[in-house]
Coordinates of C-alpha atoms and ligand atoms in Angstrom, one line a residue:
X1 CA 150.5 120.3 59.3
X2 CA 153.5 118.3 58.7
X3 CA 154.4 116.6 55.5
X4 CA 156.5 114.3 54.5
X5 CA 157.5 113.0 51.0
X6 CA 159.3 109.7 50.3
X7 CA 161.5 109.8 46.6
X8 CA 164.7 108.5 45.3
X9 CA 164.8 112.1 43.7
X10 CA 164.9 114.4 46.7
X11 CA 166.4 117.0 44.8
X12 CA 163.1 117.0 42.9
X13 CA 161.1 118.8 45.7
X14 CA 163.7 121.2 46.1
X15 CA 161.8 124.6 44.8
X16 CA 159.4 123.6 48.1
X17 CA 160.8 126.5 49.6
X18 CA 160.1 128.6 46.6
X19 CA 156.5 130.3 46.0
X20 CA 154.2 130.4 49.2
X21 CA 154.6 126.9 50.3
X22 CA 157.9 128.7 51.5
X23 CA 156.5 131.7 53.3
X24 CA 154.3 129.4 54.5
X25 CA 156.9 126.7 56.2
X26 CA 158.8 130.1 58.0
X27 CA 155.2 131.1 59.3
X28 CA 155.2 127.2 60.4
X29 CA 151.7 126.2 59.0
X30 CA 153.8 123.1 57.0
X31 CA 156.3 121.3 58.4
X32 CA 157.4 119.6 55.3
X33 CA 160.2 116.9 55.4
X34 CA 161.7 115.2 52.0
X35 CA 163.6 112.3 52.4
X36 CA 166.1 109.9 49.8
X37 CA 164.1 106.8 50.2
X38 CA 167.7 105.5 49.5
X39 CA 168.8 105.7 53.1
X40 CA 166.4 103.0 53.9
X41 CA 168.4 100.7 51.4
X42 CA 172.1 101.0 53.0
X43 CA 171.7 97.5 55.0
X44 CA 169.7 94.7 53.1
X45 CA 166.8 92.9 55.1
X46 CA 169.4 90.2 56.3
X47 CA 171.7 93.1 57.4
X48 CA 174.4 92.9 55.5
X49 CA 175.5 96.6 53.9
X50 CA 174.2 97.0 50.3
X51 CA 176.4 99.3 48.5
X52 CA 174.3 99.7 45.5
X53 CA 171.3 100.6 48.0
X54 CA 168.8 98.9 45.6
X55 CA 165.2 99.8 45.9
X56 CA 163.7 98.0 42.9
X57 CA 163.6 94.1 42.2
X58 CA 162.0 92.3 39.0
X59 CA 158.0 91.6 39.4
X60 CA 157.0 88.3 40.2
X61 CA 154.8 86.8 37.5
X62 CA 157.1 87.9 34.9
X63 CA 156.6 91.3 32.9
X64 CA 158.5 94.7 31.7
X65 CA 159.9 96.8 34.0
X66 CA 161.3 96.5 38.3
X67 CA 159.0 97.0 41.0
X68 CA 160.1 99.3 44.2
X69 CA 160.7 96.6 47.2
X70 CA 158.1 96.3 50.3
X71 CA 161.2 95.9 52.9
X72 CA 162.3 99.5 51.9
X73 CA 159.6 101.4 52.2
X74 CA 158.3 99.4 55.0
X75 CA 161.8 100.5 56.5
X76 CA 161.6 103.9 55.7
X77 CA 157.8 104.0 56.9
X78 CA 157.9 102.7 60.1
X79 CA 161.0 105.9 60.8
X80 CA 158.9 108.0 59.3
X81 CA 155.2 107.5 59.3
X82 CA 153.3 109.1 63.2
X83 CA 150.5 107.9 65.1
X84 CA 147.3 109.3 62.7
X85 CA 149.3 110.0 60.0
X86 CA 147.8 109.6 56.4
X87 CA 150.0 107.9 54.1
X88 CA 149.2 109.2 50.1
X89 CA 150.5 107.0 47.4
X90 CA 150.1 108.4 44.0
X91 CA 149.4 106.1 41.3
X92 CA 147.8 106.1 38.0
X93 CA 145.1 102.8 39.4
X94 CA 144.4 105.3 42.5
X95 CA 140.7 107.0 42.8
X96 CA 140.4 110.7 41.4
X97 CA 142.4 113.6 43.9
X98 CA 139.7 116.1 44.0
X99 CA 139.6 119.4 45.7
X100 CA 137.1 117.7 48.4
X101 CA 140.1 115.1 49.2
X102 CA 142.5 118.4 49.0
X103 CA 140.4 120.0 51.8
X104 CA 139.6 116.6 53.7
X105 CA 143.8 116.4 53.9
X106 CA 144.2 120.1 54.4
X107 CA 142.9 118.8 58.0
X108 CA 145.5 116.2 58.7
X109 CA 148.4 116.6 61.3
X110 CA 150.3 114.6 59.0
X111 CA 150.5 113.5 55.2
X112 CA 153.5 111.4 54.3
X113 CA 153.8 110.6 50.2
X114 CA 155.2 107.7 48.9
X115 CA 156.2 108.6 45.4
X116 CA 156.6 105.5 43.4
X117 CA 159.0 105.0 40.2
X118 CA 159.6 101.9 37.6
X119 CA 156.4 100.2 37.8
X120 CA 155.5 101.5 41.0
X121 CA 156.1 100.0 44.6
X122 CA 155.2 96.1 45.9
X123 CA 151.2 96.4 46.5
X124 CA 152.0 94.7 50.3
X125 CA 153.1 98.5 51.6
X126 CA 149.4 100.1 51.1
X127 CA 148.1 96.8 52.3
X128 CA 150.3 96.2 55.3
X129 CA 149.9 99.8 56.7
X130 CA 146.2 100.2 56.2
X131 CA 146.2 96.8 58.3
X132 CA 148.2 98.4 60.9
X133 CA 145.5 101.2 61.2
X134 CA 146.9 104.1 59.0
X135 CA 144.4 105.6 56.4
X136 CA 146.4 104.9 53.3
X137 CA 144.9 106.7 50.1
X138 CA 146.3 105.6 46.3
X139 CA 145.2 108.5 44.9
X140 CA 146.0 109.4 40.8
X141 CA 146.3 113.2 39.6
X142 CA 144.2 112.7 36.4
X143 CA 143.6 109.9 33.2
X144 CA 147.4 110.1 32.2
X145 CA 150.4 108.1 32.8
X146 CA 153.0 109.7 34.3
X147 CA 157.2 108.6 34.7
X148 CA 156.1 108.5 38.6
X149 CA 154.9 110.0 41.6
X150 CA 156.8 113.1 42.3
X151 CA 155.3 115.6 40.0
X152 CA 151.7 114.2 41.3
X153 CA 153.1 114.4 45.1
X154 CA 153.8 117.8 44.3
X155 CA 150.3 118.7 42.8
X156 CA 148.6 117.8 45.8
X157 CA 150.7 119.3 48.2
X158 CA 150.3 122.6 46.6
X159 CA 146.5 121.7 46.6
X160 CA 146.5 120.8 49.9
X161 CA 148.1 123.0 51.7
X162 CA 147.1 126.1 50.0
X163 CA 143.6 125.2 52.2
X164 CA 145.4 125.3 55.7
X165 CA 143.8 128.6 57.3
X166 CA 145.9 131.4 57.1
X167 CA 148.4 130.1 54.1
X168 CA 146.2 132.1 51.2
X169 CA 146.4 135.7 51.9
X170 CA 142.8 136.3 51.3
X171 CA 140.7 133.5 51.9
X172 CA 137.8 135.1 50.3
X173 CA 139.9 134.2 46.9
X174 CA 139.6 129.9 47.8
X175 CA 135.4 129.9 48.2
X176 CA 135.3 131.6 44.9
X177 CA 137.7 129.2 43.1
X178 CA 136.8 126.1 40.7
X179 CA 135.5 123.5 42.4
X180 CA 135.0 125.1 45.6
X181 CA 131.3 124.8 44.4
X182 CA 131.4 122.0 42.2
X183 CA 131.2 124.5 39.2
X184 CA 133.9 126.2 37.1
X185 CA 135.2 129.6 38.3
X186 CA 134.0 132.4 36.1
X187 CA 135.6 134.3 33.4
X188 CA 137.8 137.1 34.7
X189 CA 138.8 140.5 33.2
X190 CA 141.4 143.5 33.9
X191 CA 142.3 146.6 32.2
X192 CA 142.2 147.9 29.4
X193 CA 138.5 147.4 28.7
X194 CA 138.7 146.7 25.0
X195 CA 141.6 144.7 23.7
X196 CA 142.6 143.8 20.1
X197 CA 138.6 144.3 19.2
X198 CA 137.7 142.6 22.6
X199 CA 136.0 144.2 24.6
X200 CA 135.1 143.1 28.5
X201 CA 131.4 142.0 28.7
X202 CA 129.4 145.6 29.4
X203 CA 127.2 143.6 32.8
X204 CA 130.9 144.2 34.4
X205 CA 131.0 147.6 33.9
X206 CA 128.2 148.4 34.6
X207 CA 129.1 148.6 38.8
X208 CA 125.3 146.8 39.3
X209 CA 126.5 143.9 41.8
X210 CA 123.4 142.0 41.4
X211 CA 123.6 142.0 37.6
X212 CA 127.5 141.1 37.8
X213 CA 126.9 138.0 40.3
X214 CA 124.1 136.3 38.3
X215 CA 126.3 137.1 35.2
X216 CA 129.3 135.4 36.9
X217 CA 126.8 132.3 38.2
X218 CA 125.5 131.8 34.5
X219 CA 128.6 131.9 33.2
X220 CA 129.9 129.2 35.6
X221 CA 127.2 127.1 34.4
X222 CA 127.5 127.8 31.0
X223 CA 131.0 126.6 31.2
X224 CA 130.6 124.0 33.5
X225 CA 128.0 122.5 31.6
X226 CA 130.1 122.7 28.1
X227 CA 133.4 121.7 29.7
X228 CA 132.5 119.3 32.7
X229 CA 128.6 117.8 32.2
X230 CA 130.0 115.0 34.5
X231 CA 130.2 118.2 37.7
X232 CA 126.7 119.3 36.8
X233 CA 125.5 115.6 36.9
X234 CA 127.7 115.2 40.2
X235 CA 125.9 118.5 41.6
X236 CA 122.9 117.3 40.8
X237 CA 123.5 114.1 42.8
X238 CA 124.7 115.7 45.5
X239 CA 128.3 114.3 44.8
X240 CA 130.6 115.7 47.1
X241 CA 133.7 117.6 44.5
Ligands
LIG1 C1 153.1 107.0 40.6 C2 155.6 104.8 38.9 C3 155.2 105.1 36.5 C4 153.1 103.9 36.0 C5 154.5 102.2 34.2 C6 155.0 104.5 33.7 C7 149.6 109.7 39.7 N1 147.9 110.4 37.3 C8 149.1 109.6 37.2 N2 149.7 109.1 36.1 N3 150.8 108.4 36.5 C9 150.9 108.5 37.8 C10 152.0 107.8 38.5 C11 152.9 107.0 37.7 C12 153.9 106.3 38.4 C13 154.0 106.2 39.8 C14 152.1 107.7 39.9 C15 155.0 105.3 40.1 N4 154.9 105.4 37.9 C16 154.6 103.8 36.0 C17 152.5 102.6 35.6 C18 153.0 102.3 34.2 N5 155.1 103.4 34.7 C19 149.9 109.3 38.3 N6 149.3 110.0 40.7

């Protein structure tokens, strides 16, 4: 899969190549690409040089802030986006990133991510590119208001890409995981058995598989339905998670 990420703080995505999204760029299941959306502000729409390389402008209609400039990103887009590529924008007004949508990209052959600052960017890029055929998703990272889109970029490619066959060492670990089922992963437990007065529940112990599973399945739902009643009402909807 290649990935690409559009910032004005390259430097932000630097640790890529730390932790297995590293391992897993030498074993060339991510091509991953990070680029200044800067160099896309060097020569101004009329083509004259523009030493400051400005990327934001104030917002029409008036209010606080700047608002990142269509004719960039349009620039650095059409250099950068390929034929069936998905373009991601993070945004706080985007639909909910789920672990479905992290599995539905996990299949793409590319993902380019346009992370947004100041106010965010000129609503005519989404707009223009889904027109030109490209799924575009705005997609938000959770209910919070973030300083902009890196740190949600980052977040989903980590959620992403951790789904490409053969980046997780043993797959077995990813059906077992949160939301793979639309329930909350299970409690877990390691040595020693008792701890400070805790002690590990005695079903897991006990080395009776049967008894351990439909411990670990009650206890998802248990949790689930303390934690997250709006999964168990998805479930039981058939909502996809
Ligand atoms: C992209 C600019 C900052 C947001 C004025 C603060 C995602 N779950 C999420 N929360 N916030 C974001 C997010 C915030 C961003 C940008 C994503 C680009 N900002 C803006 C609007 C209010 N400032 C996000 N995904």
């Amino acid at each position: 899969m290649r990935i690409d990420v559009l910032t004005i703080f390259p430097e932000f995505f630097s640790v890529l190549d730390v932790s297995l999204l590293g391992k897993a760029r030498q074993a060339e299941l991510v091509d991953a690409h990070v680029h200044d959306l800067r160099e896309w502000a060097a020569i101004k729409a009329d083509g004259t040089p523009d030493v400051h390389r400005t990327v934001d402008d104030s917002p029409f209609g008036g209010g606080a802030g700047m608002v990142m400039k269509a004719d960039v990103w349009g620039r650095a887009f059409d250099d950068v986006l390929q034929p069936g590529g998905v373009l991601v924008v993070p945004s706080p007004a985007g639909v909910p990133f789920t672990q479905a949508l992290a599995a539905d990209l996990a299949q793409a052959d590319q993902v380019a991510f346009a992370c947004g600052r100041y106010e965010g960017i000129d609503a005519r890029v989404a707009e223009h590119y889904q027109a030109a055929g490209f799924r575009v998703l705005e997609l938000s990272l959770g209910d919070y208001v973030l300083n902009g889109g890196e740190v949600a970029a980052f977040a989903m490619i980590e959620a992403i890409t951790r789904l490409i066959p053969g980046f997780m060492g043993n797959a077995e670990s990813i059906v077992e995981e949160s939301h793979a089922d639309g329930l909350l992963e299970y409690p877990s437990y390691t040595r020693p058995a008792s701890w400070r007065g805790l002690d590990v529940p005695d079903v897991l112990l006990s080395g009776h598989h049967g008894k351990i599973e439909s411990w670990r399945r009650e206890q998802q739902v248990q949790r689930t339905r303390e934690r997250r009643p709006d999964l168990l009402a998805d479930r039981d909807n058939g909502v996809a998670q």
